[in-house]
Short mmCIF file of N, CA, C and O in Angstrom, two decimals:
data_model
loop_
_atom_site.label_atom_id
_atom_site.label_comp_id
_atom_site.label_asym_id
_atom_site.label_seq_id
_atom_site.Cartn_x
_atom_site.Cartn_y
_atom_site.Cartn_z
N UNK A 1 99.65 72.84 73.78
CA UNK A 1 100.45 72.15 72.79
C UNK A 1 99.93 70.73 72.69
O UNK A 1 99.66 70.01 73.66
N UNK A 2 99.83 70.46 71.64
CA UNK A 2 99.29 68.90 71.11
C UNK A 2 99.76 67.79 70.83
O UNK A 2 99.96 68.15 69.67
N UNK A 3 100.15 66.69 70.83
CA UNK A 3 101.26 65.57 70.71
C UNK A 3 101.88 65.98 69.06
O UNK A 3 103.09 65.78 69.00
N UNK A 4 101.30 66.45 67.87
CA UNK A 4 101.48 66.85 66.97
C UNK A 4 102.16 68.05 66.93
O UNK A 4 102.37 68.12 65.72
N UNK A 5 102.74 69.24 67.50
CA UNK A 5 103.75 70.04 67.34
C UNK A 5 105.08 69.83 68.60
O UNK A 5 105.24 69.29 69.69
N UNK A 6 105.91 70.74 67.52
CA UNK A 6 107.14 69.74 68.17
C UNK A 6 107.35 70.56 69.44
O UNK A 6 106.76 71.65 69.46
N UNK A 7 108.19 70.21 70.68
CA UNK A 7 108.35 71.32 71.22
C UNK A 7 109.07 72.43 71.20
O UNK A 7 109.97 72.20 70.39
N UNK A 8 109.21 73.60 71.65
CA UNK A 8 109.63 74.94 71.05
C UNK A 8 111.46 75.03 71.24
O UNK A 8 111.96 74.80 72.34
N UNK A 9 112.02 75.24 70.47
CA UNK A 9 113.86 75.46 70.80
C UNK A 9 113.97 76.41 71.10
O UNK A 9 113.35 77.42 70.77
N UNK A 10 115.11 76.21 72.09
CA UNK A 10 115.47 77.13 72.98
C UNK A 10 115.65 78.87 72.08
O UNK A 10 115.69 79.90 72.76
N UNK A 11 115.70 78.88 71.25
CA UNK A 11 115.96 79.87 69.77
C UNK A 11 114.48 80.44 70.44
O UNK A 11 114.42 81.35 71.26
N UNK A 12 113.26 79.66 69.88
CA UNK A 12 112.27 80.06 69.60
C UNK A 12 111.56 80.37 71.09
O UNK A 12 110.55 81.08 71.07
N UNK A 13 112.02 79.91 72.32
CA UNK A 13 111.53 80.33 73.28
C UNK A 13 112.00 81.78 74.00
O UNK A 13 111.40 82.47 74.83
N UNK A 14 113.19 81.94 73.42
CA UNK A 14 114.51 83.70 73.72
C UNK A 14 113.46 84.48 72.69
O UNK A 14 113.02 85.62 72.85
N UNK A 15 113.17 83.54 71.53
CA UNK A 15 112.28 84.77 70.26
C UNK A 15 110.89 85.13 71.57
O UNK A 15 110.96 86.11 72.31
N UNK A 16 110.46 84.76 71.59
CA UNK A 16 108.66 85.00 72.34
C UNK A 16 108.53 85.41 73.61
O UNK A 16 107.51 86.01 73.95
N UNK A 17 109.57 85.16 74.53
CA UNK A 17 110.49 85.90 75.37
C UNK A 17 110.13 87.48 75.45
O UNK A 17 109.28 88.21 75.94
N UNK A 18 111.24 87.53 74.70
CA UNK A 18 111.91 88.80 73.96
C UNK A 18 110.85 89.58 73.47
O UNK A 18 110.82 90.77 73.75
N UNK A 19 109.85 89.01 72.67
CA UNK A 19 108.64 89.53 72.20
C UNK A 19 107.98 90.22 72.82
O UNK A 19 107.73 91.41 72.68
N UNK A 20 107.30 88.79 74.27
CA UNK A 20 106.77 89.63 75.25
C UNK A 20 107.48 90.61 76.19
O UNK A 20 106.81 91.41 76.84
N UNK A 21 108.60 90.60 76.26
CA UNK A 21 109.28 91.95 76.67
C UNK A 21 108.86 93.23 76.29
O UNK A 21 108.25 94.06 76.96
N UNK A 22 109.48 93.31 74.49
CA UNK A 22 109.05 94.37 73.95
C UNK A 22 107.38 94.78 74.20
O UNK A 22 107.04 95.95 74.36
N UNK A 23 106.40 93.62 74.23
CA UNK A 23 104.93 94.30 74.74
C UNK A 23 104.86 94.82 75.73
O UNK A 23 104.09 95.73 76.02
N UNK A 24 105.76 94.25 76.48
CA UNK A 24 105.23 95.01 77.98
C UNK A 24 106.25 96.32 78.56
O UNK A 24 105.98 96.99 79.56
N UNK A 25 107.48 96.50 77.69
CA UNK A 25 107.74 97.85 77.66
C UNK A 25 107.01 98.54 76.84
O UNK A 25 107.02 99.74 77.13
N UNK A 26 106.46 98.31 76.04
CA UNK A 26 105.52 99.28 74.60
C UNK A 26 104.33 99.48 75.95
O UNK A 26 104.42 100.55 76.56
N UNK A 27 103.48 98.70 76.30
CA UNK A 27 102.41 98.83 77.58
C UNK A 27 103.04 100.28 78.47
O UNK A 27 102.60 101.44 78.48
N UNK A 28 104.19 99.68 79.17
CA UNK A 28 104.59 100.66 80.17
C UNK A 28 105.00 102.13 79.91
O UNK A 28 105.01 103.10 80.67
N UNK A 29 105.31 102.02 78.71
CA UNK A 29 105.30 103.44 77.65
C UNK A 29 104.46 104.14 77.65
O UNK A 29 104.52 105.35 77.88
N UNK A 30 103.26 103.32 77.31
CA UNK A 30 102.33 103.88 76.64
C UNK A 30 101.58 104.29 78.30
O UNK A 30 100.97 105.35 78.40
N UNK A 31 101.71 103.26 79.61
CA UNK A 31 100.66 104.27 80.52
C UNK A 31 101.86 105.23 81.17
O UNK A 31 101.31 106.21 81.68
N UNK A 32 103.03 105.27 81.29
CA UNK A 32 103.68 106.54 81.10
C UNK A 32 103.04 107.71 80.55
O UNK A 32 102.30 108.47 81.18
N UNK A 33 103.45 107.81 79.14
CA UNK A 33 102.85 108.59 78.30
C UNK A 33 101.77 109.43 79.11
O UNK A 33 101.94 110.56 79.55
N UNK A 34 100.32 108.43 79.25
CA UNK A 34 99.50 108.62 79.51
C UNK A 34 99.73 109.68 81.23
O UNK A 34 99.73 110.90 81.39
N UNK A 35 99.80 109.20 81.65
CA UNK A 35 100.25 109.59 83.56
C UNK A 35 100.72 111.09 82.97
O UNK A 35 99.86 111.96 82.99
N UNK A 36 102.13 111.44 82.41
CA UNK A 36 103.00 112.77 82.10
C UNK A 36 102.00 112.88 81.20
O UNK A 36 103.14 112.89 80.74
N UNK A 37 100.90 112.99 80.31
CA UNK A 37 99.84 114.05 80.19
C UNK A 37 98.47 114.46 80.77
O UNK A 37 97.79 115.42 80.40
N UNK A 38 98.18 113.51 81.81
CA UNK A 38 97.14 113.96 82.85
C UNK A 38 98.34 114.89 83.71
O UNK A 38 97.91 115.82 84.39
N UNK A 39 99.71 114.66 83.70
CA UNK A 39 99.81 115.78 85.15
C UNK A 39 100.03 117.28 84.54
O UNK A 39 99.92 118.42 84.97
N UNK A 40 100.38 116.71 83.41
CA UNK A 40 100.31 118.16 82.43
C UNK A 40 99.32 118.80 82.16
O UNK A 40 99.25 120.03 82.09
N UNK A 41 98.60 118.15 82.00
CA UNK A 41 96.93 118.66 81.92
C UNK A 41 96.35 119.38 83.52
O UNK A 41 95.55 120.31 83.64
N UNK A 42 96.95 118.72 84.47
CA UNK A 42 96.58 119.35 85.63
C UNK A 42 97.24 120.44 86.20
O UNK A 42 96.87 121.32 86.97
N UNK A 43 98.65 120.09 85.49
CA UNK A 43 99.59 121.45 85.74
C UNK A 43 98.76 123.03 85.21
O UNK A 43 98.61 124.15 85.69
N UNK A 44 98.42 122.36 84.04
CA UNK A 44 98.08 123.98 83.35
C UNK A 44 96.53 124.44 83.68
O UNK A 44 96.18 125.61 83.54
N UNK A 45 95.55 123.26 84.20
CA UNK A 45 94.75 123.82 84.40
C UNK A 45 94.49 124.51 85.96
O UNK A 45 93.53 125.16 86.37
N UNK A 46 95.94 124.02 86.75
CA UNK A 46 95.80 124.68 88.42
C UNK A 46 97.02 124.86 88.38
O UNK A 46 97.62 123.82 88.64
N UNK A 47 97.93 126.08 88.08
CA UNK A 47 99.14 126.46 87.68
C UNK A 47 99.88 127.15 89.23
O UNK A 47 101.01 127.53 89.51
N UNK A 48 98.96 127.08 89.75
CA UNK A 48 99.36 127.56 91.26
C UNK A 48 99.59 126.40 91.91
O UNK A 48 100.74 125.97 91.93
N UNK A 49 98.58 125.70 92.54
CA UNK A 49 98.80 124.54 92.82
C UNK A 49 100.19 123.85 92.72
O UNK A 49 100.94 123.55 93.64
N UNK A 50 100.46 123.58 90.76
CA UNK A 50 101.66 122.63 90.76
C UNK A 50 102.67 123.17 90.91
O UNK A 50 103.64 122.62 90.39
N UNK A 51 102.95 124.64 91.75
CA UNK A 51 103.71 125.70 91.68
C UNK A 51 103.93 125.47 93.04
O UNK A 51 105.09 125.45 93.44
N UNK A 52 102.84 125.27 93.95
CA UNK A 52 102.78 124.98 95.58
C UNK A 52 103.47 123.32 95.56
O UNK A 52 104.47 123.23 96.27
N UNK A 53 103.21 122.50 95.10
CA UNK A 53 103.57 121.31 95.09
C UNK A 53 104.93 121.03 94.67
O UNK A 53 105.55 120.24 95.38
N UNK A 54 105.56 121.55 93.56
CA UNK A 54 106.63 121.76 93.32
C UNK A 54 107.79 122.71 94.10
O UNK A 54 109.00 122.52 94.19
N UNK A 55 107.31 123.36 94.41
CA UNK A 55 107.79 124.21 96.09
C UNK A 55 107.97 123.13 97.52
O UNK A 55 108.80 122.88 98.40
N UNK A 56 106.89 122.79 97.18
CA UNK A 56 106.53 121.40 98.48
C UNK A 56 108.27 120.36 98.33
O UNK A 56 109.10 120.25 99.23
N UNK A 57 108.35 119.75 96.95
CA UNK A 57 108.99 118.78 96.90
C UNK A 57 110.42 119.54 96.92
O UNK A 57 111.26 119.02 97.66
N UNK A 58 110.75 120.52 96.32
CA UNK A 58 112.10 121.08 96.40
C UNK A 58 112.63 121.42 97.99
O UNK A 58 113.73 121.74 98.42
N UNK A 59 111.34 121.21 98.65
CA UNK A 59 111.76 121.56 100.20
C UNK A 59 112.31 120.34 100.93
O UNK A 59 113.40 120.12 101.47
N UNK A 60 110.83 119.39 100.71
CA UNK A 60 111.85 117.92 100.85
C UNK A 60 113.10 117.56 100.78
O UNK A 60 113.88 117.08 101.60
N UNK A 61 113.21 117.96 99.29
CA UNK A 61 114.47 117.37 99.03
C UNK A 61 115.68 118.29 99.41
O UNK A 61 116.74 117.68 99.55
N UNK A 62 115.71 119.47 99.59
CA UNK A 62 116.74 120.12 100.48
C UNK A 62 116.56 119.76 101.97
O UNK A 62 117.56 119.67 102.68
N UNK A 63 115.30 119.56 102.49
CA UNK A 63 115.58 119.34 104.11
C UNK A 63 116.40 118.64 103.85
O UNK A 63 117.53 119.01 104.17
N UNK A 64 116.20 116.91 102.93
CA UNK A 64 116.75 115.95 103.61
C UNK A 64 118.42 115.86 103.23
O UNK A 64 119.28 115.34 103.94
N UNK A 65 118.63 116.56 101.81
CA UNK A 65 120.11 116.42 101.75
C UNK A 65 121.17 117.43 103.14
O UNK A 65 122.36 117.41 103.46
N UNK A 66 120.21 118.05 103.53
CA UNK A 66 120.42 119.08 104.63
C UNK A 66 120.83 118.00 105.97
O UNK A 66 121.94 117.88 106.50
N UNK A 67 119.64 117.33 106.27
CA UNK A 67 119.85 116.34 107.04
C UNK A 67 120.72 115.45 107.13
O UNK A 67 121.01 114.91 108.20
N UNK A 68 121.40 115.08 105.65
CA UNK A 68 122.03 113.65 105.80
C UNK A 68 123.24 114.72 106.11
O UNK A 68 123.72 114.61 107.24
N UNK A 69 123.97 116.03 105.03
CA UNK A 69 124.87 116.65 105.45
C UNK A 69 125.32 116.89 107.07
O UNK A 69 126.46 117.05 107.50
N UNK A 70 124.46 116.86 107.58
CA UNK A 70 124.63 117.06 109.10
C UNK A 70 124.72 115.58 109.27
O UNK A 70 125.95 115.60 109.38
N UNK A 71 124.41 114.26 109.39
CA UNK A 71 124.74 113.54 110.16
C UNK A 71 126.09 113.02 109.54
O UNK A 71 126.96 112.56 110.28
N UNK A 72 126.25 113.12 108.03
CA UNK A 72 127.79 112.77 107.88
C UNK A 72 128.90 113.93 108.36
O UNK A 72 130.05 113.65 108.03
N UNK A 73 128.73 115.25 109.13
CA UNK A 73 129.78 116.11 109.63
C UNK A 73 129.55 115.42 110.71
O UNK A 73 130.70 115.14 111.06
N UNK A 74 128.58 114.76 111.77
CA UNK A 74 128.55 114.19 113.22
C UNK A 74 129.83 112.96 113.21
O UNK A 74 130.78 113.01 114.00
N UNK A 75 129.67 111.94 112.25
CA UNK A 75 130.05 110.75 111.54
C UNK A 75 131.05 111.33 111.83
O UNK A 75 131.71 111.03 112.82
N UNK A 76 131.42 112.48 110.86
CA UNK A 76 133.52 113.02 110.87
C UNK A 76 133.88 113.74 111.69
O UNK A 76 134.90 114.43 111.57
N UNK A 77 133.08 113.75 112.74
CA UNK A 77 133.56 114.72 113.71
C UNK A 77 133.53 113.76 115.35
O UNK A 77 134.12 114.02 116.40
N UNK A 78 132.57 112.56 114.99
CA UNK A 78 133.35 111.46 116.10
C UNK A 78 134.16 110.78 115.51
O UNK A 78 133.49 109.75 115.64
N UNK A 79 135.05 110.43 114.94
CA UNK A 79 135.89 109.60 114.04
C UNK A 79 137.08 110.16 114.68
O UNK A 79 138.20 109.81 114.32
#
């Protein structure tokens, strides 16, 4: 900025703000986007695989709700 423009109001600094917001959700969209069609692309070209992997994570996630279930019956059962 140059001694010749004025400085920016608070208006105009929420505007450019705001602006760069919207770029950088439009950005994060867009390598979204990108990411959910490489795994799609990898899904279909190794359909077993994301079949083993997806098996993988559903196990996870039952051990661990499995796990926490058991330590909150310990929790209510020393109480």
């Amino acid at each position: 900025m140059d001694e010749t423009t004025p400085p920016a109001t608070a208006t105009e600094q929420e505007a450019s703000l705001l602006d760069q917001a919207r770029d950088a959700l439009s950005d994060a969209g867009d390598a979204i986007r990108d990411a959910v069609d490489g795994v799609v692309d990898a899904a279909k070209e190794h359909p077993a695989a994301a079949a083993a992997i997806a098996a993988g994570a559903a196990a996870a996630v039952a051990g661990a709700a499995y796990g926490i279930s058991k330590l909150r019956e310990k929790d209510t059962a020393d109480s």
